[in-house]
Amino acid sequence: MTKDRDIMPRSWGTEPGASSGLDRRAFLRSSALAAVSAAVFGAGLVGRPLVGWAAAELHGLSVFGPLKYPPGFVHFDYINPDAPKGGRFAFNPPSWGLNENPRTFNTLNGFTLKGDAPPRIGLLFDSLMVRALDEPDAIYCHLARAVTLSPDGNRLTFSLRPQARFHDGSVVTPEDVAFSYNLLKENGHPVLKTILSELDEVFVEGEQVVMAFSGKQGRQAMLNVTSDIPIFSKIYYSEVDFLASTLTPPLGSGGYKVGKMKAGSFIEFHRDPEYWGADLPTAIGHGNFDVIRLLFARDHTILFEAFKKGDLNFYEEFSSKSWATQYDFPAILDGRAYKQEIPDGRPSGGQGWFFNLRRSKFADPRTREAIALAFDFEWSNKNLFYGLYQRTESFFERTNMKAAGPASGKELALLESYRDQLNPAVFDVPYSPPVSDGSGKDRKLLARANRLLAEAGWKRQGGELVNEAGERLEIELLTPSPAFARIVTPWSNALALLGIKLTLRLVDPSQYQARTRDFDFDMTGLRLALSANLTPSTRDIWSSEAADTPGSYNYAGVKDPVLDALIETGLAAKTREDMEAAGRAIDRLWRAGHYWVPNWNKPVHTLGVWKGLGWPDSADLYDFSPESWWWAEDQPS
């Protein structure tokens, strides 16, 4: 029997598209500069000179304001500097990042399109800079000792830490850094190529690494480039084919190495006790587990049973039914394990069933809206979800980029430039899914759907809907898991009343990866985790170019020149206010286009935890990431 599952898990620490949505902000050498931050930073990453500061060595970068941590800081405030080292953290990775697959793996190369890699493969590698989780968009030097910004804002120069070493003891050199960026720019996953698209060249100058940008990059781009990219060994990949799908552990410089593994079943990452960067302020309190073990299974019942026995000591629950009914096993009852809800103040991201507009049957937005109207969230939440969820209306839930009310202010000014190209509804109150009567077959909503389908040219022929060419309106919903069957079935029944046949198509995880990579589906489910900022990965979700790029997250195949323009406006914004206005404009276009059937979200993490696992207070953090967790008691037997 398959364990029910109604939330598509999001990535821990990664964003699609730049998988973690880690956006970074510009710079200040110390908090003493806060008073002049607006003047100094105002041109920082958009091509104007930074008078008096551009040539200074910096310890961090930020987008819209001063850094929280000054030069010489000891560690991030949110970590536990006394966290014990040791123990085993065993869990099921909750979702994809790039070509990572939470249900199986057949390669350890997570940076190309080929194969299915295990999540967390990034533990093997270091990046030049890393994110501070208690700031919305700030990063600090890690593998790099310092960074300088050119007066025109288009060039970053990095000095590396001389103690940096790969796992074989070889020094991490400027040549390795330049090699890594150029390799990924040419041969990396399309999402990485998007991140690097405005990076013209990377080269070595003396003992430093120089990144030269096009001048077209937004404020976020230079920061994503410095923190989302792994550093490889040039010597290693002179002998190993980077594009090959392989189970040979790659050479890295990070805090973990690959330990035991069985392809498709489990993999362990073992802490490197000789990790060169363990005492860096960006690393203290991180990498506390001796072993991080990932278990894989297509059937989540198997994983839940492993958690009940203690084979997994952490389980994030994505099924409301299981959360309400299944946590009464012996370890819970005798206190060895427990349930916990932790507030999740992060942007919820967007989960939904996406229409593939590359299929002509979905070309008319009225068809898409009608199909969505048949999904009765209120009935599902009451009868299937135990009232745990709230309806998703926007990709930007729990952010200031969610649009509300008629367009006004800067948001309106942006849209006015394109009024003649836009649906008038874009300027009105943004579209939100209507609230049903909770019957599962709301007659008013189904009648409205019928009218929309007729307006779109669909006609009844017996019990079916056909177009002028006699083609039936049939939908295949692609999924790698049978868990959504209990949710899709009532929707399918309602669609049948409209003359539409919806079939849930179950495929194995590898086939699912391949088909979604090539956009070979009618509809499919996806959850994208976003950050509090627009990032270059926004292009990977909504841009016209991404619609034609295999492996991108533009599952809907949206091609809208106005949307393209608004994305670039948002990425080039000089203030947070301007960026948020662009985000709300993007939100209006997306919602008016009816490109998806939005699902649901919940403002809490629902966790099953074995006693002994500890983590920092995450209430005010911008990510919920196990890198700073620890184990404080003996492992369960």
PDB file of N, CA, C and O in Angstrom, residues 173-183 202-204 209:
ATOM      1  N   THR A 173      43.525  26.008  -6.481  1.00  0.00           N
ATOM      2  CA  THR A 173      44.239  27.115  -7.126  1.00  0.00           C
ATOM      3  C   THR A 173      43.280  28.026  -7.897  1.00  0.00           C
ATOM      4  O   THR A 173      42.144  27.639  -8.207  1.00  0.00           O
ATOM      5  N   PRO A 174      43.744  29.214  -8.237  1.00  0.00           N
ATOM      6  CA  PRO A 174      42.936  30.074  -9.115  1.00  0.00           C
ATOM      7  C   PRO A 174      42.602  29.390 -10.437  1.00  0.00           C
ATOM      8  O   PRO A 174      41.521  29.601 -10.997  1.00  0.00           O
ATOM      9  N   GLU A 175      43.512  28.557 -10.919  1.00  0.00           N
ATOM     10  CA  GLU A 175      43.243  27.830 -12.166  1.00  0.00           C
ATOM     11  C   GLU A 175      42.055  26.885 -12.020  1.00  0.00           C
ATOM     12  O   GLU A 175      41.266  26.698 -12.949  1.00  0.00           O
ATOM     13  N   ASP A 176      41.926  26.259 -10.835  1.00  0.00           N
ATOM     14  CA  ASP A 176      40.780  25.374 -10.589  1.00  0.00           C
ATOM     15  C   ASP A 176      39.472  26.158 -10.642  1.00  0.00           C
ATOM     16  O   ASP A 176      38.468  25.689 -11.194  1.00  0.00           O
ATOM     17  N   VAL A 177      39.476  27.338 -10.058  1.00  0.00           N
ATOM     18  CA  VAL A 177      38.267  28.159 -10.027  1.00  0.00           C
ATOM     19  C   VAL A 177      37.877  28.580 -11.439  1.00  0.00           C
ATOM     20  O   VAL A 177      36.721  28.423 -11.859  1.00  0.00           O
ATOM     21  N   ALA A 178      38.819  29.101 -12.185  1.00  0.00           N
ATOM     22  CA  ALA A 178      38.521  29.523 -13.555  1.00  0.00           C
ATOM     23  C   ALA A 178      38.054  28.345 -14.397  1.00  0.00           C
ATOM     24  O   ALA A 178      37.088  28.450 -15.175  1.00  0.00           O
ATOM     25  N   PHE A 179      38.708  27.217 -14.240  1.00  0.00           N
ATOM     26  CA  PHE A 179      38.329  26.005 -14.968  1.00  0.00           C
ATOM     27  C   PHE A 179      36.886  25.615 -14.655  1.00  0.00           C
ATOM     28  O   PHE A 179      36.103  25.283 -15.561  1.00  0.00           O
ATOM     29  N   SER A 180      36.502  25.642 -13.380  1.00  0.00           N
ATOM     30  CA  SER A 180      35.164  25.213 -12.959  1.00  0.00           C
ATOM     31  C   SER A 180      34.081  26.066 -13.605  1.00  0.00           C
ATOM     32  O   SER A 180      33.089  25.558 -14.138  1.00  0.00           O
ATOM     33  N   TYR A 181      34.273  27.378 -13.561  1.00  0.00           N
ATOM     34  CA  TYR A 181      33.271  28.273 -14.137  1.00  0.00           C
ATOM     35  C   TYR A 181      33.164  28.111 -15.641  1.00  0.00           C
ATOM     36  O   TYR A 181      32.071  28.061 -16.207  1.00  0.00           O
ATOM     37  N   ASN A 182      34.284  28.023 -16.298  1.00  0.00           N
ATOM     38  CA  ASN A 182      34.250  27.880 -17.754  1.00  0.00           C
ATOM     39  C   ASN A 182      33.679  26.533 -18.169  1.00  0.00           C
ATOM     40  O   ASN A 182      32.965  26.425 -19.178  1.00  0.00           O
ATOM     41  N   LEU A 183      33.967  25.495 -17.390  1.00  0.00           N
ATOM     42  CA  LEU A 183      33.428  24.163 -17.676  1.00  0.00           C
ATOM     43  C   LEU A 183      31.913  24.166 -17.565  1.00  0.00           C
ATOM     44  O   LEU A 183      31.201  23.647 -18.447  1.00  0.00           O
ATOM     45  N   VAL A 202      36.029  34.134 -17.165  1.00  0.00           N
ATOM     46  CA  VAL A 202      36.705  33.965 -15.880  1.00  0.00           C
ATOM     47  C   VAL A 202      38.145  33.608 -16.207  1.00  0.00           C
ATOM     48  O   VAL A 202      38.409  32.681 -16.980  1.00  0.00           O
ATOM     49  N   PHE A 203      39.076  34.326 -15.601  1.00  0.00           N
ATOM     50  CA  PHE A 203      40.471  34.076 -15.923  1.00  0.00           C
ATOM     51  C   PHE A 203      41.342  34.348 -14.698  1.00  0.00           C
ATOM     52  O   PHE A 203      40.917  34.956 -13.708  1.00  0.00           O
ATOM     53  N   VAL A 204      42.560  33.856 -14.789  1.00  0.00           N
ATOM     54  CA  VAL A 204      43.531  34.005 -13.705  1.00  0.00           C
ATOM     55  C   VAL A 204      44.416  35.207 -14.001  1.00  0.00           C
ATOM     56  O   VAL A 204      44.910  35.380 -15.129  1.00  0.00           O
ATOM     57  N   VAL A 209      41.632  35.351  -9.091  1.00  0.00           N
ATOM     58  CA  VAL A 209      40.662  34.947 -10.096  1.00  0.00           C
ATOM     59  C   VAL A 209      39.800  36.149 -10.432  1.00  0.00           C
ATOM     60  O   VAL A 209      39.286  36.829  -9.527  1.00  0.00           O
TER      61      VAL A 209
END
